[in-house]
């Protein structure tokens, strides 16, 4: 184990198996939050087995797969803790927030949970969790108006060979075909030391917590340094599909953005605040208020670490406006927005970005998320603490570049829902 | 060894839930004590809300506030107030609730003072510009349309309306009906704003102390004010609510069920009892319905448990609901099971250890509300309306810490006597 004290409050631990931990001591907090990030996600799902990473995440919480009597979910909640997990394209993350005086118990439970869980992956547990995932898919996507829009975007934007083509939730047919052995193999191959990062923030007893953190890191087996291939950004031409919908019309534009490890991704995110955040969002102002072409505009960013990130623009056409007219109006609006950028626009975008950064700092969980991401991408947590200053120094040229990243009429996905 | 919880509720560390209450000019300010965050959340609110509006003018107060934020401020300026606020990194949103209207601001500590001055400025306008009124009406109608496409939100709204007094102000959408919203023009909106100004303003602040910045607001919102005349509970809530209602929806890939109650005339102790009881039924992974509908039957991705309180005059109205989405084919089965199971519970014989363990969970979860100014504001603001409920949060914690399991066992059956199941 190698330890590096970053500053008085921050400790970085590197275990001999390659796993890392960041501990940020915040005296005065009554809670502590821990965040375990594993560098595996849906991009590691084999063809025909979409949803594997997500199913493993579920299995790790399954009652049937619990370690002895230490049923993790119930134990943490019985202590008043809050838990959740998330599988994305690149990561699987497990978070817990708990009273500061109970962090030690939570760490012990987490260590037990990740100690050879594959011995407890059973066909029955997998069957139950896959049914639950099917319900999750219905709840989040199939039973929501236009809920399959983003899935359609990634299916159109990325080529067949791309690991980012499918969403983490998986396709129903693939989920039905998953086996416990496959899930066990996924865990064994990908939940290895070099892929694991633990972040803890809040109030805790430092020496004891560092020992327990190391004990948790040590349960993961050794493995090769991740060498995940980086995909090239999808090139044009623009591809379009049309889907029927009983809910009326809606357009989803999927725009390839730079990988989230890049500074350009940060600029694209800053630009997304200018385009789509708040009542003064410029894209809404143009398409809804000025041109009357839309009744709703939303701008979202989905970061990807090893290939193109995805910018999604959702447009609801105004009555009598065709999707083609709306898309053309979007392109006109983007030209105008880029050419009319002002200092006030820059100040507003930076102010909103900075406020979002502060809000994330206040939240132990989101701070943990950022700390672990910076450590993984940049090998240090220092950039996290200087990021706000770096963004504050952004100038007009950089904002203009960020806005330009959103306008790719020759290389985007167009998903059109029509009544 | 996992510590045994519930043994000593009084020793579980919990934030105080204390407000520092001050009158600054005409504004009564409730500041959450001992909470310092980088982002401050602030709610400026007036009593009244949907309950104070007639059927023909429902939504006017909300439209007035939203349109005001979209209009330029009184002092010379071209930008709408909301844009000026966003340039400070402050987000602003106007909302209506059952018995109040409010404007929520959220932003970094150094920006909140200027933000408050901007809002004070805009409130002195005679009325918002017509184009802002139209835009605000369209925004609300769009939001209502999107809500109809969210099954859980749709069923929640129908549940709330079913528990309301028939024909009363809560038996319709709080933001207004399409008819009332489309009828709103400049004069009606200006009148709604003038009426709102006659209600004494109150301010809830979370994350820091901004008393110095509030002084200007206190000078601006000077009155005169009419006396608070809250509606009666009988005007708002049904005496004999339906046991079951059906909700129609275009969304048919899943069904949704929501079971719960609304209990008028509650005390902080009653709120705690309802919390404990409904958490035991379906509020966490160790609850009855989680074990049945998720773990055993795999019918649902998860259950949603929600307990909330509303101040009506001097009375506390508590609402507790448990909801879940399930495949359409099993909605009927789940409805029968939920109703039958809830009715089968003999609360007089509930396990005291389980009751105390659940109370311990709730005390521990309390701290997580304090993680962000936004989550704390959402929880505390409804209780800051003054009167006997000003110290609600502290009262609730006290009730949990000094839990009397015999009183719980004797009281819960009454609290859950009239439940409603809303189902698709």
mmCIF file of C-alpha atoms in Angstrom, chain B residues 109-396:
data_model
loop_
_atom_site.group_PDB
_atom_site.id
_atom_site.type_symbol
_atom_site.label_atom_id
_atom_site.label_comp_id
_atom_site.label_asym_id
_atom_site.label_seq_id
_atom_site.Cartn_x
_atom_site.Cartn_y
_atom_site.Cartn_z
ATOM 1 C CA UNK B 109 -23.811 32.688 -0.901
ATOM 2 C CA UNK B 110 -22.353 35.891 -2.446
ATOM 3 C CA UNK B 111 -25.146 36.046 -5.037
ATOM 4 C CA UNK B 112 -28.169 35.646 -2.832
ATOM 5 C CA UNK B 113 -28.203 39.223 -1.572
ATOM 6 C CA UNK B 114 -28.278 40.770 -5.071
ATOM 7 C CA UNK B 115 -30.818 38.123 -6.072
ATOM 8 C CA UNK B 116 -33.137 39.100 -3.238
ATOM 9 C CA UNK B 117 -32.866 42.760 -4.251
ATOM 10 C CA UNK B 118 -33.741 41.873 -7.848
ATOM 11 C CA UNK B 119 -36.805 39.942 -6.778
ATOM 12 C CA UNK B 120 -37.853 42.758 -4.456
ATOM 13 C CA UNK B 121 -37.540 45.158 -7.373
ATOM 14 C CA UNK B 122 -39.673 43.032 -9.633
ATOM 15 C CA UNK B 123 -42.378 42.580 -7.026
ATOM 16 C CA UNK B 124 -42.940 46.324 -7.079
ATOM 17 C CA UNK B 125 -44.022 46.201 -10.693
ATOM 18 C CA UNK B 126 -47.682 46.795 -11.276
ATOM 19 C CA UNK B 127 -47.913 43.644 -13.311
ATOM 20 C CA UNK B 128 -45.953 41.501 -15.730
ATOM 21 C CA UNK B 129 -45.908 42.131 -19.450
ATOM 22 C CA UNK B 130 -48.570 40.321 -21.501
ATOM 23 C CA UNK B 131 -46.100 38.323 -23.568
ATOM 24 C CA UNK B 132 -44.698 36.908 -20.339
ATOM 25 C CA UNK B 133 -48.198 35.992 -19.210
ATOM 26 C CA UNK B 134 -48.802 34.085 -22.434
ATOM 27 C CA UNK B 135 -45.445 32.344 -22.218
ATOM 28 C CA UNK B 136 -46.069 31.350 -18.604
ATOM 29 C CA UNK B 137 -49.526 29.966 -19.398
ATOM 30 C CA UNK B 138 -48.062 27.893 -22.237
ATOM 31 C CA UNK B 139 -45.294 26.641 -19.994
ATOM 32 C CA UNK B 140 -47.790 25.461 -17.362
ATOM 33 C CA UNK B 141 -50.020 23.773 -19.938
ATOM 34 C CA UNK B 142 -46.984 22.010 -21.363
ATOM 35 C CA UNK B 143 -45.966 20.850 -17.899
ATOM 36 C CA UNK B 144 -49.450 19.475 -17.274
ATOM 37 C CA UNK B 145 -49.365 17.638 -20.588
ATOM 38 C CA UNK B 146 -46.028 16.063 -19.676
ATOM 39 C CA UNK B 147 -47.430 15.065 -16.314
ATOM 40 C CA UNK B 148 -50.194 13.131 -18.060
ATOM 41 C CA UNK B 149 -47.392 11.180 -19.755
ATOM 42 C CA UNK B 150 -45.803 10.250 -16.428
ATOM 43 C CA UNK B 151 -47.892 7.500 -14.913
ATOM 44 C CA UNK B 152 -46.719 7.898 -11.304
ATOM 45 C CA UNK B 153 -47.273 11.670 -11.375
ATOM 46 C CA UNK B 154 -50.689 11.253 -12.980
ATOM 47 C CA UNK B 155 -51.880 8.752 -10.372
ATOM 48 C CA UNK B 156 -50.494 10.914 -7.541
ATOM 49 C CA UNK B 157 -52.499 13.868 -8.812
ATOM 50 C CA UNK B 158 -55.682 11.825 -9.165
ATOM 51 C CA UNK B 159 -55.199 10.465 -5.634
ATOM 52 C CA UNK B 160 -54.850 13.979 -4.267
ATOM 53 C CA UNK B 161 -57.958 15.126 -6.111
ATOM 54 C CA UNK B 162 -59.953 12.107 -4.933
ATOM 55 C CA UNK B 163 -59.153 12.901 -1.308
ATOM 56 C CA UNK B 164 -60.211 16.510 -1.768
ATOM 57 C CA UNK B 165 -63.600 17.891 -0.907
ATOM 58 C CA UNK B 166 -65.787 17.368 -4.030
ATOM 59 C CA UNK B 167 -65.987 20.570 -6.019
ATOM 60 C CA UNK B 168 -63.508 22.218 -3.681
ATOM 61 C CA UNK B 169 -60.328 24.024 -4.713
ATOM 62 C CA UNK B 170 -58.138 20.942 -4.309
ATOM 63 C CA UNK B 171 -60.358 18.768 -6.491
ATOM 64 C CA UNK B 172 -58.767 20.324 -9.589
ATOM 65 C CA UNK B 173 -55.147 20.797 -10.778
ATOM 66 C CA UNK B 174 -53.357 23.169 -8.409
ATOM 67 C CA UNK B 175 -51.844 25.136 -11.312
ATOM 68 C CA UNK B 176 -55.231 25.754 -12.883
ATOM 69 C CA UNK B 177 -57.406 24.129 -15.508
ATOM 70 C CA UNK B 178 -56.900 24.651 -19.198
ATOM 71 C CA UNK B 179 -60.016 26.792 -19.257
ATOM 72 C CA UNK B 180 -58.990 29.035 -16.395
ATOM 73 C CA UNK B 181 -55.399 29.355 -17.628
ATOM 74 C CA UNK B 182 -56.357 30.298 -21.169
ATOM 75 C CA UNK B 183 -58.699 32.970 -19.827
ATOM 76 C CA UNK B 184 -55.933 34.788 -17.993
ATOM 77 C CA UNK B 185 -55.184 38.238 -19.382
ATOM 78 C CA UNK B 186 -53.263 41.202 -18.039
ATOM 79 C CA UNK B 187 -55.943 42.611 -15.718
ATOM 80 C CA UNK B 188 -56.706 39.294 -14.030
ATOM 81 C CA UNK B 189 -53.029 38.607 -13.525
ATOM 82 C CA UNK B 190 -52.371 42.070 -12.137
ATOM 83 C CA UNK B 191 -55.316 41.630 -9.776
ATOM 84 C CA UNK B 192 -53.922 38.269 -8.642
ATOM 85 C CA UNK B 193 -50.577 39.888 -7.942
ATOM 86 C CA UNK B 194 -52.180 42.705 -5.973
ATOM 87 C CA UNK B 195 -54.128 40.142 -3.968
ATOM 88 C CA UNK B 196 -50.968 38.176 -3.286
ATOM 89 C CA UNK B 197 -49.287 41.331 -1.949
ATOM 90 C CA UNK B 198 -52.017 41.646 0.638
ATOM 91 C CA UNK B 199 -50.815 38.409 2.217
ATOM 92 C CA UNK B 200 -47.927 38.781 4.655
ATOM 93 C CA UNK B 201 -44.739 37.428 3.088
ATOM 94 C CA UNK B 202 -42.553 34.883 4.797
ATOM 95 C CA UNK B 203 -39.073 33.738 4.011
ATOM 96 C CA UNK B 204 -37.377 30.416 4.691
ATOM 97 C CA UNK B 205 -33.592 30.385 4.361
ATOM 98 C CA UNK B 206 -31.452 27.272 4.309
ATOM 99 C CA UNK B 207 -27.689 27.098 4.200
ATOM 100 C CA UNK B 208 -26.677 30.463 5.618
ATOM 101 C CA UNK B 209 -27.800 33.650 7.283
ATOM 102 C CA UNK B 210 -28.818 36.431 4.939
ATOM 103 C CA UNK B 211 -30.618 38.737 7.355
ATOM 104 C CA UNK B 212 -28.752 41.774 6.112
ATOM 105 C CA UNK B 213 -29.831 41.123 2.547
ATOM 106 C CA UNK B 214 -33.430 40.561 3.531
ATOM 107 C CA UNK B 215 -33.779 44.032 5.006
ATOM 108 C CA UNK B 216 -34.454 45.592 1.635
ATOM 109 C CA UNK B 217 -37.134 43.038 0.882
ATOM 110 C CA UNK B 218 -38.742 43.875 4.192
ATOM 111 C CA UNK B 219 -38.857 47.564 3.233
ATOM 112 C CA UNK B 220 -40.410 46.824 -0.151
ATOM 113 C CA UNK B 221 -43.084 44.386 0.917
ATOM 114 C CA UNK B 222 -44.541 46.749 3.463
ATOM 115 C CA UNK B 223 -48.224 45.992 3.350
ATOM 116 C CA UNK B 224 -50.909 46.750 4.385
ATOM 117 C CA UNK B 225 -51.774 43.111 4.901
ATOM 118 C CA UNK B 226 -55.059 41.430 5.446
ATOM 119 C CA UNK B 227 -55.358 39.036 8.347
ATOM 120 C CA UNK B 228 -54.628 35.428 7.516
ATOM 121 C CA UNK B 229 -57.951 33.672 7.051
ATOM 122 C CA UNK B 230 -57.087 30.109 6.242
ATOM 123 C CA UNK B 231 -59.722 27.799 4.823
ATOM 124 C CA UNK B 232 -61.214 25.102 6.969
ATOM 125 C CA UNK B 233 -60.047 21.550 6.644
ATOM 126 C CA UNK B 234 -63.609 20.558 5.697
ATOM 127 C CA UNK B 235 -63.530 22.945 2.732
ATOM 128 C CA UNK B 236 -60.431 21.248 1.387
ATOM 129 C CA UNK B 237 -60.618 17.554 2.248
ATOM 130 C CA UNK B 238 -63.350 14.997 1.741
ATOM 131 C CA UNK B 239 -65.100 13.710 4.815
ATOM 132 C CA UNK B 240 -65.834 10.387 3.108
ATOM 133 C CA UNK B 241 -63.131 9.803 0.507
ATOM 134 C CA UNK B 242 -63.499 6.895 -1.913
ATOM 135 C CA UNK B 243 -61.897 3.584 -1.012
ATOM 136 C CA UNK B 244 -60.775 3.007 -4.574
ATOM 137 C CA UNK B 245 -60.520 5.025 -7.800
ATOM 138 C CA UNK B 246 -59.549 4.128 -11.342
ATOM 139 C CA UNK B 247 -57.215 6.259 -13.421
ATOM 140 C CA UNK B 248 -57.235 6.168 -17.200
ATOM 141 C CA UNK B 249 -54.027 6.675 -19.111
ATOM 142 C CA UNK B 250 -52.643 6.304 -22.609
ATOM 143 C CA UNK B 251 -49.593 4.703 -21.038
ATOM 144 C CA UNK B 252 -50.269 0.976 -21.075
ATOM 145 C CA UNK B 253 -46.903 -0.803 -20.900
ATOM 146 C CA UNK B 254 -47.259 -0.772 -17.139
ATOM 147 C CA UNK B 255 -49.945 -0.237 -14.559
ATOM 148 C CA UNK B 256 -49.622 1.836 -11.410
ATOM 149 C CA UNK B 257 -51.094 1.567 -7.942
ATOM 150 C CA UNK B 258 -51.009 4.122 -5.147
ATOM 151 C CA UNK B 259 -52.342 3.312 -1.678
ATOM 152 C CA UNK B 260 -52.521 5.759 1.149
ATOM 153 C CA UNK B 261 -54.405 8.225 3.251
ATOM 154 C CA UNK B 262 -54.782 11.894 4.083
ATOM 155 C CA UNK B 263 -55.385 12.563 7.770
ATOM 156 C CA UNK B 264 -56.495 16.047 8.762
ATOM 157 C CA UNK B 265 -56.040 17.233 12.307
ATOM 158 C CA UNK B 266 -52.778 15.417 12.960
ATOM 159 C CA UNK B 267 -50.113 16.185 15.535
ATOM 160 C CA UNK B 268 -46.338 15.832 15.033
ATOM 161 C CA UNK B 269 -46.664 12.559 16.910
ATOM 162 C CA UNK B 270 -49.372 11.383 14.470
ATOM 163 C CA UNK B 271 -47.077 12.296 11.576
ATOM 164 C CA UNK B 272 -44.355 10.150 13.107
ATOM 165 C CA UNK B 273 -46.782 7.276 13.675
ATOM 166 C CA UNK B 274 -47.935 7.434 10.046
ATOM 167 C CA UNK B 275 -44.347 7.511 8.891
ATOM 168 C CA UNK B 276 -43.426 4.486 10.930
ATOM 169 C CA UNK B 277 -46.520 2.495 9.991
ATOM 170 C CA UNK B 278 -46.304 3.117 6.253
ATOM 171 C CA UNK B 279 -42.560 2.512 6.256
ATOM 172 C CA UNK B 280 -43.219 -0.854 7.861
ATOM 173 C CA UNK B 281 -45.779 -1.601 5.168
ATOM 174 C CA UNK B 282 -43.821 -0.488 2.115
ATOM 175 C CA UNK B 283 -41.165 2.111 2.834
ATOM 176 C CA UNK B 284 -37.889 0.205 2.734
ATOM 177 C CA UNK B 285 -36.323 -3.009 1.505
ATOM 178 C CA UNK B 286 -37.286 -4.856 4.702
ATOM 179 C CA UNK B 287 -40.944 -3.851 4.498
ATOM 180 C CA UNK B 288 -43.870 -6.184 3.896
ATOM 181 C CA UNK B 289 -44.679 -5.047 0.387
ATOM 182 C CA UNK B 290 -41.078 -4.820 -0.751
ATOM 183 C CA UNK B 291 -40.586 -8.412 0.298
ATOM 184 C CA UNK B 292 -43.804 -9.493 -1.391
ATOM 185 C CA UNK B 293 -44.114 -7.470 -4.585
ATOM 186 C CA UNK B 294 -40.413 -7.072 -5.419
ATOM 187 C CA UNK B 295 -38.388 -9.836 -3.859
ATOM 188 C CA UNK B 296 -40.915 -12.661 -4.019
ATOM 189 C CA UNK B 297 -43.138 -11.870 -7.002
ATOM 190 C CA UNK B 298 -40.673 -9.632 -8.949
ATOM 191 C CA UNK B 299 -43.690 -7.561 -10.004
ATOM 192 C CA UNK B 300 -42.054 -4.193 -9.522
ATOM 193 C CA UNK B 301 -38.735 -2.407 -9.882
ATOM 194 C CA UNK B 302 -39.339 -0.643 -6.588
ATOM 195 C CA UNK B 303 -41.882 0.899 -4.263
ATOM 196 C CA UNK B 304 -42.149 4.633 -3.670
ATOM 197 C CA UNK B 305 -43.026 5.762 -0.181
ATOM 198 C CA UNK B 306 -43.919 9.344 0.577
ATOM 199 C CA UNK B 307 -45.142 11.123 3.694
ATOM 200 C CA UNK B 308 -45.893 14.820 3.650
ATOM 201 C CA UNK B 309 -47.616 17.417 5.774
ATOM 202 C CA UNK B 310 -49.609 20.495 4.978
ATOM 203 C CA UNK B 311 -50.448 23.337 7.312
ATOM 204 C CA UNK B 312 -54.059 24.514 7.090
ATOM 205 C CA UNK B 313 -54.554 27.308 9.566
ATOM 206 C CA UNK B 314 -53.471 25.843 12.850
ATOM 207 C CA UNK B 315 -54.008 22.267 11.769
ATOM 208 C CA UNK B 316 -51.604 19.757 10.364
ATOM 209 C CA UNK B 317 -52.819 17.542 7.535
ATOM 210 C CA UNK B 318 -50.687 14.453 6.960
ATOM 211 C CA UNK B 319 -50.586 12.396 3.791
ATOM 212 C CA UNK B 320 -48.884 9.009 3.465
ATOM 213 C CA UNK B 321 -48.710 7.054 0.209
ATOM 214 C CA UNK B 322 -47.054 3.947 -1.168
ATOM 215 C CA UNK B 323 -46.922 3.469 -4.911
ATOM 216 C CA UNK B 324 -45.539 0.990 -7.422
ATOM 217 C CA UNK B 325 -45.546 0.284 -11.126
ATOM 218 C CA UNK B 326 -46.352 -3.292 -12.170
ATOM 219 C CA UNK B 327 -47.146 -5.148 -15.395
ATOM 220 C CA UNK B 328 -50.720 -4.406 -16.521
ATOM 221 C CA UNK B 329 -51.741 -8.057 -16.245
ATOM 222 C CA UNK B 330 -51.189 -8.084 -12.472
ATOM 223 C CA UNK B 331 -52.720 -4.731 -11.504
ATOM 224 C CA UNK B 332 -55.928 -6.385 -10.329
ATOM 225 C CA UNK B 333 -54.091 -8.990 -8.290
ATOM 226 C CA UNK B 334 -51.851 -6.354 -6.702
ATOM 227 C CA UNK B 335 -54.819 -4.150 -5.880
ATOM 228 C CA UNK B 336 -56.535 -6.976 -4.042
ATOM 229 C CA UNK B 337 -53.375 -7.957 -2.211
ATOM 230 C CA UNK B 338 -52.556 -4.410 -1.136
ATOM 231 C CA UNK B 339 -56.004 -3.737 0.247
ATOM 232 C CA UNK B 340 -56.319 -7.120 1.914
ATOM 233 C CA UNK B 341 -52.864 -7.036 3.410
ATOM 234 C CA UNK B 342 -53.244 -3.523 4.790
ATOM 235 C CA UNK B 343 -56.575 -4.468 6.349
ATOM 236 C CA UNK B 344 -55.142 -7.620 7.874
ATOM 237 C CA UNK B 345 -52.527 -5.866 9.958
ATOM 238 C CA UNK B 346 -53.493 -5.838 13.640
ATOM 239 C CA UNK B 347 -51.664 -2.718 14.749
ATOM 240 C CA UNK B 348 -52.634 -3.340 18.343
ATOM 241 C CA UNK B 349 -50.295 -6.303 18.261
ATOM 242 C CA UNK B 350 -47.472 -4.788 16.209
ATOM 243 C CA UNK B 351 -44.031 -5.891 17.346
ATOM 244 C CA UNK B 352 -42.576 -3.164 19.611
ATOM 245 C CA UNK B 353 -39.053 -4.040 18.502
ATOM 246 C CA UNK B 354 -39.982 -3.543 14.865
ATOM 247 C CA UNK B 355 -41.701 -0.254 15.706
ATOM 248 C CA UNK B 356 -38.667 1.029 17.546
ATOM 249 C CA UNK B 357 -36.253 -0.183 14.862
ATOM 250 C CA UNK B 358 -38.272 1.670 12.238
ATOM 251 C CA UNK B 359 -38.238 4.815 14.356
ATOM 252 C CA UNK B 360 -34.484 4.468 14.651
ATOM 253 C CA UNK B 361 -34.186 4.297 10.856
ATOM 254 C CA UNK B 362 -36.225 7.479 10.509
ATOM 255 C CA UNK B 363 -34.089 9.308 13.028
ATOM 256 C CA UNK B 364 -30.947 8.278 11.214
ATOM 257 C CA UNK B 365 -32.346 9.178 7.801
ATOM 258 C CA UNK B 366 -33.100 12.664 9.142
ATOM 259 C CA UNK B 367 -29.469 13.647 8.782
ATOM 260 C CA UNK B 368 -29.477 12.893 5.079
ATOM 261 C CA UNK B 369 -32.011 15.667 4.542
ATOM 262 C CA UNK B 370 -29.296 18.097 5.628
ATOM 263 C CA UNK B 371 -26.897 17.084 2.875
ATOM 264 C CA UNK B 372 -28.031 19.817 0.537
ATOM 265 C CA UNK B 373 -29.842 23.092 0.938
ATOM 266 C CA UNK B 374 -32.373 22.019 -1.696
ATOM 267 C CA UNK B 375 -33.399 18.780 0.038
ATOM 268 C CA UNK B 376 -33.635 20.515 3.387
ATOM 269 C CA UNK B 377 -35.744 23.333 1.961
ATOM 270 C CA UNK B 378 -38.141 20.859 0.365
ATOM 271 C CA UNK B 379 -38.632 19.178 3.711
ATOM 272 C CA UNK B 380 -38.768 22.127 6.098
ATOM 273 C CA UNK B 381 -40.420 24.919 4.145
ATOM 274 C CA UNK B 382 -43.989 23.610 4.384
ATOM 275 C CA UNK B 383 -43.728 23.612 8.170
ATOM 276 C CA UNK B 384 -42.510 27.160 8.554
ATOM 277 C CA UNK B 385 -45.930 28.715 8.214
ATOM 278 C CA UNK B 386 -45.969 29.869 11.768
ATOM 279 C CA UNK B 387 -48.299 29.073 14.597
ATOM 280 C CA UNK B 388 -48.036 25.804 16.429
ATOM 281 C CA UNK B 389 -46.305 24.092 13.571
ATOM 282 C CA UNK B 390 -43.317 26.422 13.346
ATOM 283 C CA UNK B 391 -41.312 23.942 15.340
ATOM 284 C CA UNK B 392 -42.733 20.939 13.529
ATOM 285 C CA UNK B 393 -39.424 19.437 12.531
ATOM 286 C CA UNK B 394 -38.151 19.526 16.093
ATOM 287 C CA UNK B 395 -41.495 18.206 17.325
ATOM 288 C CA UNK B 396 -41.346 15.288 14.960
#
